[in-house]
CSV table of C-alpha atoms in Angstrom, one decimal:
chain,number,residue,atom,x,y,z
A,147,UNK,CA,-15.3,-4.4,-21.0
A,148,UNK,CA,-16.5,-0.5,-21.7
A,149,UNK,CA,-18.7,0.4,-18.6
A,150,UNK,CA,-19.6,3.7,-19.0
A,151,UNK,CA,-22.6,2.9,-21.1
A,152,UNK,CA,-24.0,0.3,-17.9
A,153,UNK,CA,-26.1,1.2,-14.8
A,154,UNK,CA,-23.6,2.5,-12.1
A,155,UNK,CA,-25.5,-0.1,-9.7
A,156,UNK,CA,-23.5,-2.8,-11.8
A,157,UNK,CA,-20.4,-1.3,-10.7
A,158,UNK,CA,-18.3,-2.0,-7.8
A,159,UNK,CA,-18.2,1.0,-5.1
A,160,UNK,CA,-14.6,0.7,-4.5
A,161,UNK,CA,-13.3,-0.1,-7.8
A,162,UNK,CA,-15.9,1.2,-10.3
A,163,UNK,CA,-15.7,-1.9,-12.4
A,164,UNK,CA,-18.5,-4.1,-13.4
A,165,UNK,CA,-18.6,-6.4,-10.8
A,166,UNK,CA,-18.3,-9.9,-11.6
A,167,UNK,CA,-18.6,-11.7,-8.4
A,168,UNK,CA,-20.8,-9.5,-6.5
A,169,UNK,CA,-21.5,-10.4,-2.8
A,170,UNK,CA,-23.7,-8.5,-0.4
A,171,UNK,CA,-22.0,-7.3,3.2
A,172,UNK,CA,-23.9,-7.1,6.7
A,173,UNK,CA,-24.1,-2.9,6.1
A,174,UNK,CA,-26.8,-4.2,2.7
A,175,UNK,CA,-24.4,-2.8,0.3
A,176,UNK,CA,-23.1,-4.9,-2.5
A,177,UNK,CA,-19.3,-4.7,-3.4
A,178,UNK,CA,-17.3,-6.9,-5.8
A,179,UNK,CA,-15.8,-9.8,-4.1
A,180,UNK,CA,-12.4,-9.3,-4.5
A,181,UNK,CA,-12.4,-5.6,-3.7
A,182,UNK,CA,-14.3,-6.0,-0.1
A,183,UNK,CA,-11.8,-9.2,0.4
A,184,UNK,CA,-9.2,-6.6,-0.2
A,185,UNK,CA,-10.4,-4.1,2.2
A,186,UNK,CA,-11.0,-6.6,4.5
A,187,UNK,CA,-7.6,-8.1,4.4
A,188,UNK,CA,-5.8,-4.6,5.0
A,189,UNK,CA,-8.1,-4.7,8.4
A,190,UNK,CA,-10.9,-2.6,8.1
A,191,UNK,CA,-14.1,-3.4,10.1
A,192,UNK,CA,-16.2,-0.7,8.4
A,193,UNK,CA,-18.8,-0.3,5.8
A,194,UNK,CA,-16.7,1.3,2.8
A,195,UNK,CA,-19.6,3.3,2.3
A,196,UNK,CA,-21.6,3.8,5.4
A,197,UNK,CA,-18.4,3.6,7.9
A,198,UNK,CA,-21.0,1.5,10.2
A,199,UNK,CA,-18.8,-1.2,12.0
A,200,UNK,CA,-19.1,-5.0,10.8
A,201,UNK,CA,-17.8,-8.1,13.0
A,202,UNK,CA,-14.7,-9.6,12.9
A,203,UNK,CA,-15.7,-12.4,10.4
A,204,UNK,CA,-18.0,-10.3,8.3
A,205,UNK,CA,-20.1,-12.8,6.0
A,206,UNK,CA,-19.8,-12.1,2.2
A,207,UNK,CA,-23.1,-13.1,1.0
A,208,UNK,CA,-23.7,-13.8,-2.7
A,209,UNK,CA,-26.0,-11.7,-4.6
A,210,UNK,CA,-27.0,-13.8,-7.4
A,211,UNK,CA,-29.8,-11.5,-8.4
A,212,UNK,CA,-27.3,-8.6,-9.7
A,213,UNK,CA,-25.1,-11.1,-10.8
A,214,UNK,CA,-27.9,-12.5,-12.8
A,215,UNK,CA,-28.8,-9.2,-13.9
A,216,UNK,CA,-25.5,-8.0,-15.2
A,217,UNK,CA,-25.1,-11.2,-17.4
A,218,UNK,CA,-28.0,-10.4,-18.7
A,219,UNK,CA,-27.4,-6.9,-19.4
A,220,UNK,CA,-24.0,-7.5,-20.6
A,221,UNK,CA,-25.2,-10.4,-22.7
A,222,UNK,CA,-22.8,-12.2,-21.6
A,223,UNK,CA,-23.4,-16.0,-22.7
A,224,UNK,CA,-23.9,-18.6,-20.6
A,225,UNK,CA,-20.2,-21.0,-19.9
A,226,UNK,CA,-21.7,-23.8,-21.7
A,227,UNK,CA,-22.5,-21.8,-24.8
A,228,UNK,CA,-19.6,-19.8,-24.8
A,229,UNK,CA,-17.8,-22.9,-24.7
A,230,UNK,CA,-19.2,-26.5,-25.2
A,231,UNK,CA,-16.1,-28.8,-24.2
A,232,UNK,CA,-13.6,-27.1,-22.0
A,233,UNK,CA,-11.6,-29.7,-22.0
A,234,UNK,CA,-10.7,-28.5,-25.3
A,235,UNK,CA,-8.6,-25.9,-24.6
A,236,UNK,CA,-7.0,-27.6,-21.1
A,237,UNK,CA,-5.6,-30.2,-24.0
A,238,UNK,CA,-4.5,-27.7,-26.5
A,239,UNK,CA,-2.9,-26.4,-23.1
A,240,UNK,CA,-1.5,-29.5,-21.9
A,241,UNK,CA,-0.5,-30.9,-25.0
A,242,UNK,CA,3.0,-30.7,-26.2
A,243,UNK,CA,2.3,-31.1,-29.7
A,244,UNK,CA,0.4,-27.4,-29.2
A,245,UNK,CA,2.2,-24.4,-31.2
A,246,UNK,CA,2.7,-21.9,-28.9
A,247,UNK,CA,0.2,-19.5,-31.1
A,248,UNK,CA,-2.5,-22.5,-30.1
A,249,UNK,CA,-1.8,-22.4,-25.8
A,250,UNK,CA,-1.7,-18.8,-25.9
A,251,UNK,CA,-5.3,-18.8,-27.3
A,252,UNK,CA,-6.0,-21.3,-24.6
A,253,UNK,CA,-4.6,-19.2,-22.4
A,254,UNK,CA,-7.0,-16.0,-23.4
A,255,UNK,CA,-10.5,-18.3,-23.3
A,256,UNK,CA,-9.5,-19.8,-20.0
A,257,UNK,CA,-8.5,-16.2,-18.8
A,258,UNK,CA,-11.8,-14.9,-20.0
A,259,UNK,CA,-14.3,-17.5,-18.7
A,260,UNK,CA,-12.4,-18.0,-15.3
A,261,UNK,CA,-12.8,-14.2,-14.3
A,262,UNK,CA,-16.8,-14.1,-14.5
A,263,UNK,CA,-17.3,-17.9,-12.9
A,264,UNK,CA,-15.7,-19.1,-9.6
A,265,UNK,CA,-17.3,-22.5,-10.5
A,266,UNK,CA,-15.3,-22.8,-13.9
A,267,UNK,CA,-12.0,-21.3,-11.5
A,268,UNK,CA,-12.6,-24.6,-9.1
A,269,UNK,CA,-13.3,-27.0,-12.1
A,270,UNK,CA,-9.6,-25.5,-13.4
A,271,UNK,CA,-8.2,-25.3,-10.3
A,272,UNK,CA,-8.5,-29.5,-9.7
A,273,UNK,CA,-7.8,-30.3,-13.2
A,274,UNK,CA,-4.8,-31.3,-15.4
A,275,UNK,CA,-4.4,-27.6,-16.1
A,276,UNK,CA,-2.2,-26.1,-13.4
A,277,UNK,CA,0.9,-27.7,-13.8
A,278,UNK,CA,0.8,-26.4,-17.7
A,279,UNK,CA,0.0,-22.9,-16.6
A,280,UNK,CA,2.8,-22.7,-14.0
A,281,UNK,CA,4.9,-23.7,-16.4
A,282,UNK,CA,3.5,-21.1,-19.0
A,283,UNK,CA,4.4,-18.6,-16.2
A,284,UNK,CA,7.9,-19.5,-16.7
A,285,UNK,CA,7.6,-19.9,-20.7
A,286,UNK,CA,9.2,-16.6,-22.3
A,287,UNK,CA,6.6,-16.4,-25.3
A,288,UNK,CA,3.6,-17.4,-22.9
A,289,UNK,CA,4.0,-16.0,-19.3
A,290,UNK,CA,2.4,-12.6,-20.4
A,291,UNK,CA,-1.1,-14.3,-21.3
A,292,UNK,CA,-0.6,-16.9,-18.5
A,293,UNK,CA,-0.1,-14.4,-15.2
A,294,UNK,CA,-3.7,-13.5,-15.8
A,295,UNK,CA,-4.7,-16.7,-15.7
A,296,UNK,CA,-2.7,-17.8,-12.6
A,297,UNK,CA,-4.1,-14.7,-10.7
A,298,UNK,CA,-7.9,-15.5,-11.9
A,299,UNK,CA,-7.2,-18.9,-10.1
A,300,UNK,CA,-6.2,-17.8,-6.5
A,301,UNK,CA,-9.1,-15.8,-6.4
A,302,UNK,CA,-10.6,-18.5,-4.4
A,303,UNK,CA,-8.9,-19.3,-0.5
A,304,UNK,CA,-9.6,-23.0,-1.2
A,305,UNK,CA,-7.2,-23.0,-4.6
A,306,UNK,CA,-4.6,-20.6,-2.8
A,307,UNK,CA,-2.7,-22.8,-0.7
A,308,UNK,CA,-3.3,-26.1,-3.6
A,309,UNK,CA,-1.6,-23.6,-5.7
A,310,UNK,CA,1.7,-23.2,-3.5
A,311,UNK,CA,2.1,-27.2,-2.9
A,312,UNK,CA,1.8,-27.3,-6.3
A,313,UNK,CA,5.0,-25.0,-6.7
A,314,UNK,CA,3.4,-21.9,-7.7
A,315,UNK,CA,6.4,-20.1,-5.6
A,316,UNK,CA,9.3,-21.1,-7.5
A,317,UNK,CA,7.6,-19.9,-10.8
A,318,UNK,CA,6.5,-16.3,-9.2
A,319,UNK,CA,9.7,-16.0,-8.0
A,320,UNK,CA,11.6,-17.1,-11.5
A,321,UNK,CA,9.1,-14.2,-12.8
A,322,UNK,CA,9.6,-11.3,-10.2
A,323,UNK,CA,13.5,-11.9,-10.8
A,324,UNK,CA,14.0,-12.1,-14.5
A,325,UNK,CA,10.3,-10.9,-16.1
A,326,UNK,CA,9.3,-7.7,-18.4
A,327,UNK,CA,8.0,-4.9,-15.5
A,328,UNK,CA,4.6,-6.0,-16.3
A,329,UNK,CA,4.8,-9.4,-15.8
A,330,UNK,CA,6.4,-8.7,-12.6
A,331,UNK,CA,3.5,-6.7,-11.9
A,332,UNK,CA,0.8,-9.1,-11.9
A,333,UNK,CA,3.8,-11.6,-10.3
A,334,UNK,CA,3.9,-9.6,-7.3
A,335,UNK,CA,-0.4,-9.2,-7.3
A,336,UNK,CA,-0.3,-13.0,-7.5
A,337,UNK,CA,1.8,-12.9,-4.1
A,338,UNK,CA,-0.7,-10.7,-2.3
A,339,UNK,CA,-3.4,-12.8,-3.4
A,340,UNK,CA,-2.0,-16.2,-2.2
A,341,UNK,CA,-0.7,-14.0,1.3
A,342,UNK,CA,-4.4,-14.0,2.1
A,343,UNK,CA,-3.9,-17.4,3.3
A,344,UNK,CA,-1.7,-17.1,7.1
A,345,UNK,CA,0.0,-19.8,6.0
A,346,UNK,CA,0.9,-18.9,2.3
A,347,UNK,CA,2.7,-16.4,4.1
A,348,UNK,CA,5.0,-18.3,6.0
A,349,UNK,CA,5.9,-20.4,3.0
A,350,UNK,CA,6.7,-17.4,0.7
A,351,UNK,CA,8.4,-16.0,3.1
A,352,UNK,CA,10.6,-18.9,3.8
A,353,UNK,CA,11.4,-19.5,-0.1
A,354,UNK,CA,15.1,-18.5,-1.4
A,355,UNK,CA,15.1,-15.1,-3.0
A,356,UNK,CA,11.1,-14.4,-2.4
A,357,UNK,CA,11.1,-11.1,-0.1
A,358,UNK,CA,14.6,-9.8,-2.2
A,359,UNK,CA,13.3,-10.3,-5.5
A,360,UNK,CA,10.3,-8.1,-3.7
A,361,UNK,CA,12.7,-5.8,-2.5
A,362,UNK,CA,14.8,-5.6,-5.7
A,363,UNK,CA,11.8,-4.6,-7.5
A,364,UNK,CA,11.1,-1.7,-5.2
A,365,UNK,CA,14.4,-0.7,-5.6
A,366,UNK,CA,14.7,-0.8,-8.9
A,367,UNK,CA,11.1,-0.5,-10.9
A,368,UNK,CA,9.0,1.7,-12.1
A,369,UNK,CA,5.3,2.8,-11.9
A,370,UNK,CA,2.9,-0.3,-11.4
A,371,UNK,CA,5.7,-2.9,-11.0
A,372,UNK,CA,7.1,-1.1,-7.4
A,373,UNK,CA,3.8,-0.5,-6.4
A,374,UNK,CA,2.4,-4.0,-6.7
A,375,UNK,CA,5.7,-5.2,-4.6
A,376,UNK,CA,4.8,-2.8,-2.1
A,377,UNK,CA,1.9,-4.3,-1.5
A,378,UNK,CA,2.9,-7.9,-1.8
A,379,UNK,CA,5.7,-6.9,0.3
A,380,UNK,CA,3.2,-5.4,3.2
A,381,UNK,CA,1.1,-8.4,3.3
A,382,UNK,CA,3.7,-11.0,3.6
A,383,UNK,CA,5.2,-8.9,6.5
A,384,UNK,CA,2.0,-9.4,8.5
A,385,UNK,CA,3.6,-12.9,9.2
A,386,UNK,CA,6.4,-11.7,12.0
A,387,UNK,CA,9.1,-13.8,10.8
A,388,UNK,CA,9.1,-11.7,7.5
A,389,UNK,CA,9.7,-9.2,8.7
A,390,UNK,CA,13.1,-9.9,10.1
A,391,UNK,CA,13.5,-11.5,6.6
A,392,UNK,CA,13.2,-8.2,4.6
A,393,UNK,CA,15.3,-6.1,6.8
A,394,UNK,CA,18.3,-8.6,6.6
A,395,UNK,CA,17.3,-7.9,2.7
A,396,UNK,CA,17.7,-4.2,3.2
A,397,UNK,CA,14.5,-3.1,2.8
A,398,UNK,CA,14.3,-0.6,5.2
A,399,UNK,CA,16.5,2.3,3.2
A,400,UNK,CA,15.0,1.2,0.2
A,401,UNK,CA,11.4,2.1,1.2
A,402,UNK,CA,12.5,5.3,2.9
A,403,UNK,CA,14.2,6.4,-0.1
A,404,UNK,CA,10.5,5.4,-1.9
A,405,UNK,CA,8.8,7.3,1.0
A,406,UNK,CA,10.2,10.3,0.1
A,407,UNK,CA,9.9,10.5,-3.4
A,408,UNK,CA,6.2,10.0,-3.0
A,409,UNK,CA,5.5,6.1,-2.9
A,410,UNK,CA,3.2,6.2,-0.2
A,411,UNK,CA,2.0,2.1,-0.1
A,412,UNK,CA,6.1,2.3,1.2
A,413,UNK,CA,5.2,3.9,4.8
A,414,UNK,CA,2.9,1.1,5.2
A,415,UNK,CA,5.5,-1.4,5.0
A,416,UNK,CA,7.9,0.9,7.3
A,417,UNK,CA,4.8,1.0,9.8
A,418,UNK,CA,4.6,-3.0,10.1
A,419,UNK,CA,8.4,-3.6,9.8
A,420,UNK,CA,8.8,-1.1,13.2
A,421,UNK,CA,7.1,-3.8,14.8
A,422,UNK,CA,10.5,-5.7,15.0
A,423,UNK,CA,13.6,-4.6,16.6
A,424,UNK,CA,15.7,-5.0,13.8
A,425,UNK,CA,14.0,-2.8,10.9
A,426,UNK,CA,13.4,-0.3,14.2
A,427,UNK,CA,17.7,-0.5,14.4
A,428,UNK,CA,17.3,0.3,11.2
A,429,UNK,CA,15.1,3.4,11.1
A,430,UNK,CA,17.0,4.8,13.6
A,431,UNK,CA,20.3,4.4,11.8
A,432,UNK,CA,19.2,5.5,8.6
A,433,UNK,CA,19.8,9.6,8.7
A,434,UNK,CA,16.3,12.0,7.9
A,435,UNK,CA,13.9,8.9,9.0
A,436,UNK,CA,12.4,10.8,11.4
A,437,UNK,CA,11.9,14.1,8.9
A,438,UNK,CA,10.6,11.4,6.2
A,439,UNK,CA,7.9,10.5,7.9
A,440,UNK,CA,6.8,13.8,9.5
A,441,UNK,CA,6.4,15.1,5.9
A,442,UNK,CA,4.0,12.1,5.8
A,443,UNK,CA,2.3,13.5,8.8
A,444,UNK,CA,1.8,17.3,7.0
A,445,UNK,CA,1.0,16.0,3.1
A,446,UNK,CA,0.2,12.2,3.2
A,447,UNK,CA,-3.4,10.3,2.5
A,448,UNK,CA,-5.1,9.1,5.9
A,449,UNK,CA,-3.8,5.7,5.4
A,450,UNK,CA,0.2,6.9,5.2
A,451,UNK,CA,-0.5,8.9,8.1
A,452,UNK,CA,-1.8,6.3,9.8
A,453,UNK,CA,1.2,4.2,9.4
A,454,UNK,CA,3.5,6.8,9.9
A,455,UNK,CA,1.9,7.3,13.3
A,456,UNK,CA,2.6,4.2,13.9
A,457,UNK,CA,6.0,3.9,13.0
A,458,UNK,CA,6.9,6.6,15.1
A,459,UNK,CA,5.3,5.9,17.7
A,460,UNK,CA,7.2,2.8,17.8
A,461,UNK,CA,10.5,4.5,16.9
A,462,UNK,CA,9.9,6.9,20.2
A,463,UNK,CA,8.5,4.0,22.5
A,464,UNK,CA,11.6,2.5,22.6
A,465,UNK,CA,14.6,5.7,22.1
A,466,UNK,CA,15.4,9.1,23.7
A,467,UNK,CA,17.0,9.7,20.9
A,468,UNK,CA,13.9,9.5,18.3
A,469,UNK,CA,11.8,10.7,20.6
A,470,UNK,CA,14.3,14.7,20.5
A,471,UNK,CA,14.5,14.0,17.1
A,472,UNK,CA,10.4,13.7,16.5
A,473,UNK,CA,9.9,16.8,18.8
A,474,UNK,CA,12.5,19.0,17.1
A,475,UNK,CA,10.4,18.2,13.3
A,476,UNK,CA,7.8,19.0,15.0
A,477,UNK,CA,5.9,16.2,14.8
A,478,UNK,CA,4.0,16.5,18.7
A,479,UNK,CA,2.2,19.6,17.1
A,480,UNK,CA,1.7,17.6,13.3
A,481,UNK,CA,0.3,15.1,15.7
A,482,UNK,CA,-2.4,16.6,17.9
A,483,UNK,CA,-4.1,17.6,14.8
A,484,UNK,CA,-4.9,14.3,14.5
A,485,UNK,CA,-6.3,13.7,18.1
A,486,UNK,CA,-10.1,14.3,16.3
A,487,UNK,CA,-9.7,13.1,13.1
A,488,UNK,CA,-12.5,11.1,11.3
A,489,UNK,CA,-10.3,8.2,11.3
A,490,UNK,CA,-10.7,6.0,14.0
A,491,UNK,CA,-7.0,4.2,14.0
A,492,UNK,CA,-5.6,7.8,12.9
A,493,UNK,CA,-6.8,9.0,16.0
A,494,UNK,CA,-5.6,6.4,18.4
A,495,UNK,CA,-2.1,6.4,16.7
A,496,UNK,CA,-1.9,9.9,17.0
A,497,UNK,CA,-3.0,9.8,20.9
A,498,UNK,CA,-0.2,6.9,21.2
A,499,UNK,CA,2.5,9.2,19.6
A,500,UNK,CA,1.7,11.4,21.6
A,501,UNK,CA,1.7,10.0,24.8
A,502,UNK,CA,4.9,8.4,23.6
A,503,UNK,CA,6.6,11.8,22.7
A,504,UNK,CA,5.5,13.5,26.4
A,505,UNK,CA,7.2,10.3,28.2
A,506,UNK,CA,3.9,8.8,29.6
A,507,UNK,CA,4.0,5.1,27.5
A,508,UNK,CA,3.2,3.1,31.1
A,509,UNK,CA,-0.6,2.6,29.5
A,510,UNK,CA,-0.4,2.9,26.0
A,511,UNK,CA,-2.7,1.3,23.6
A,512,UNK,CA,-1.9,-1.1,21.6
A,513,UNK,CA,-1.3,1.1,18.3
A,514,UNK,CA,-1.8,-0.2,14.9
């Protein structure tokens, strides 16, 4: 949809798109649901916009008014006049008498209507529909139209973890190993959307091939593709157990090497797998991890520093050797810098790293 003709109020402060499921946080500002789930989910407990703090639970309250208005505005029909009988296309879907020409057009209407209407989502979501789109996602000439679908559908927590008993796993994993770099793309998105859910990440995490697929496409990709497993990659790794899992899959080199040439969403993953004493073995085994991450320190965004603070910090809590190493980059110096900076977990990281790198860790903060 072209928005640069619509009221910027319509648009979504963190994304800029027109929101389609606007909700209203404690701050009073109104953000698209999915994006302030997002932020929420990487751990912030601040206003986007004000920086105020929220609570722990913040409570995403719908704002039917804008939504209201931006149907209107949009003139965007209403579900039962865009569509009279649903049902409709779920059979053309489900039916195997359908030409493939005749499910992908399913597969576009359902797309379109599910995105703008979480009730239409849950109608789909408990109908006949899901096993025929999981196994569109698998279908060579329809998994390109059906990955849209698929990731419209775990936009709700209620359908994420009916979607994994349902086998969505096997299929996202079928996709992320043998798919076109888009479609393993949105595959990978898919997997940071049903991570959202603890135990969606457990279950991932345990399935054959899941976390290296991930892996293989950081290692491999390109562009949007590497990125997108990054992130999938990050939130699955919350879950400790994972973490274990994509070390034994040799992720650490693999997002070093990434690290340096510039994939930042990489030193995020680096900062949660130090965590573990295995992908910290690693770290230290791997030769310039220590100079990779203080050249995050000098020319990253606040979020990579952030993480690589972290990693280091937990590099130098537990080795001599890493801590010599950090002090000879220079990285005690790159790091009081950051002892006022606006960032509240930037600051605490950097006091950690610190502390750690002068030999006094006896009351050290829990960093993060």
């Amino acid at each position: 949809m072209a928005t640069h003709h619509l009221p910027d109020h319509f648009k979504c402060p963190i994304s800029l798109e027109i929101m389609s499921d606007p909700v209203i946080l404690s701050s009073g500002h109104t953000f698209d649901r999915s994006s302030i789930q997002r932020w929420l989910d990487a751990g912030y407990r601040t206003c986007p916009i004000t920086k105020l703090p929220l609570p722990d639970q913040p409570s995403l309250i719908p704002n039917h008014a804008l939504r209201s208005l931006i149907s209107n505005y949009t003139l965007l029909p209403p579900l039962h006049q865009t569509i009279s009988q649903p049902q409709t296309l779920i059979s053309t879907l489900t039916s195997p008498a359908s030409s493939s020409d005749s499910k992908i057009d399913s597969l576009r209407h359902l797309t379109r209507l599910s995105k703008r209407d979480s009730a239409f989502r849950r109608h789909l979501a408990d109908s006949a529909a899901v096993p025929a789109v999981l196994a569109a996602v698998v279908d060579p000439a329809l998994q390109e139209t059906a990955l849209p679908l698929l990731l419209n559908l775990t936009l709700d927590d209620d359908s994420k973890v009916g979607l994994v008993a349902e086998g969505v796993v096997a299929r996202l994993v079928a996709v992320l190993l043998n798919a076109p770099p888009d479609c393993r793309a949105v595959a990978a998105t898919i997997v940071t959307s049903l991570s959202v859910v603890e135990v969606n990440k457990a279950t991932i995490g345990a399935f054959p091939a899941a976390i290296a697929a991930l892996v293989a496409i950081i290692r491999d990709g390109k562009g949007r593709e590497r990125k997108e497993a990054a992130t999938a990659l990050y939130a699955l790794c919350s879950f400790p157990d994972n973490r274990r899992r994509a070390v034994s899959c040799g992720a650490v080199p693999i997002l070093l090497r990434n690290v340096e040439i510039g994939l930042e969403r990489c030193v995020e993953v680096i900062g949660v797998l130090a965590k573990c004493k295995e992908g910290r073995e690693q770290m230290e085994g791997y030769n310039g991890c220590v100079q990779i991450l203080a050249s995050v320190l000098r020319n990253g965004s606040s979020r990579g520093i952030q993480y690589a603070l972290f990693a280091l910090t937990s590099l130098c809590l537990y080795s001599q050797e890493m801590v010599l190493l950090a002090l000879e980059e220079g990285v005690l110096e790159a790091s009081i810098v950051f002892v006022e900076d606006d960032n509240e977990k930037v600051r605490r990281n950097a006091c950690n790293l610190i502390r750690a790198l002068r030999g006094n860790n006896s009351n050290h903060d829990r960093v993060e």
